[in-house]
C-alpha angles and dihedrals in degrees: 000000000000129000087242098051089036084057091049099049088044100057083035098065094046087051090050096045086054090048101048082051096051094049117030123048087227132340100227129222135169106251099236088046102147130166116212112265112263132021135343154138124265122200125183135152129275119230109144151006091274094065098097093048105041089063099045083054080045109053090034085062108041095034104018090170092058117098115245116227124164135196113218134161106279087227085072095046088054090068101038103037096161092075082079082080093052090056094267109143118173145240137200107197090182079059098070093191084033090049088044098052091054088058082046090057088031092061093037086052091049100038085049081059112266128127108240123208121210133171103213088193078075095211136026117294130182112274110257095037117127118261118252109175132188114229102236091107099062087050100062087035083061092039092050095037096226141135114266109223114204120216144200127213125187138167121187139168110223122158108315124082096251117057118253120242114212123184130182125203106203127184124304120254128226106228093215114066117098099236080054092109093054098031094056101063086033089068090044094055098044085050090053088042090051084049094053100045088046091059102044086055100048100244102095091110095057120115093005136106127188134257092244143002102277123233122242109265127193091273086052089057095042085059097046086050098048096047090045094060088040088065101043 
């Protein structure tokens, strides 16, 4: 790593930590959450604007030692070419050689040691709409030899001013076995399943902390308000 993209990451991650304070109330995670040593691709759905942020904050935090690398339209990189830095690379599926040479650099990356997050939806979709994945990242799972690590990404609003972040880790995959292509989404899909059930029943904070300390927000000070004239 270079001093200019250490400088970055590290300027990065403080701006980052100050944003996902200022706009979500907590970014969840179970408190065993763990990723496998070592490389690996990560694969989650992709719901909303904060997904490739909400992963970099993640893995800094759970494997802190890990390399971050992310795959994003290059569209997007275009425009915000500085995320290079950050460990972003990019990928053109309508460019067959171009989309090709993003799963080569996604498996070196992986096989280097970095864990490598990919949304296999390819761009956002609503929500609760069913997952449908290229396969680009099992084959650079294969290539790289390395676990593939579903994940599970959902924002919600509940009753605090700020919206809530929840992310699952589920078990990792070996790319290799021949059900992996169906296996894969299918994780995905019974982790976002677990989150929403947790939250329609109430439970979905058990066993979970937050990424960071969360700022007061105007619902905090309403509160404060409220107990404080309660007790006068």
């Amino acid at each position: 790593m270079t001093a200019l993209e250490s400088g970055f990451r590290l300027c990065f991650e403080r701006y980052l930590a100050w944003l996902l304070r200022r706009s979500f109330r907590g970014v969840w995670i179970a408190r065993d959450a763990a990723f496998p040593p070592g490389g690996f691709i990560a694969i989650a759905n992709h719901s909303s604007w904060w997904d490739g942020f909400v992963p970099y904050a993640l893995q800094r935090r759970v494997a802190p030692q890990t390399p971050f690398a992310l795959m994003m339209a290059s569209s997007q990189l275009r425009r915000f070419p500085y995320f290079r830095l950050g460990g972003a690379f990019g990928v053109d599926p309508a460019r067959k050689r171009a989309a090709f040479a993003s799963v080569e650099h996604a498996a070196a990356s992986a096989r280097s040691g970095a864990g490598v997050w990919i949304f296999p939806q390819g761009a956002i979709r609503p929500p609760y709409e069913p997952l449908r994945f290229a396969r680009g990242y099992l084959h650079a799972a294969r290539r790289a030899d390395v676990p593939i690590v579903p994940v599970a990404i959902r924002l919600t609003m509940m009753e605090a001013q700020r919206p809530d972040a929840f992310v699952e880790i589920g078990e990792p995959l070996d790319p290799h076995d021949a059900e992996c292509a169906t296996r894969a989404p299918a994780a995905v899909r019974a982790l976002l399943f677990s989150l929403d059930l947790d939250i329609a029943r109430g439970t979905v904070f058990r066993n979970r902390s937050s990424l960071f300390e969360r700022a007061a927000g105007v619902d905090d000070v309403v509160s404060r308000f409220a107990a404080n004239a309660q007790r006068s």
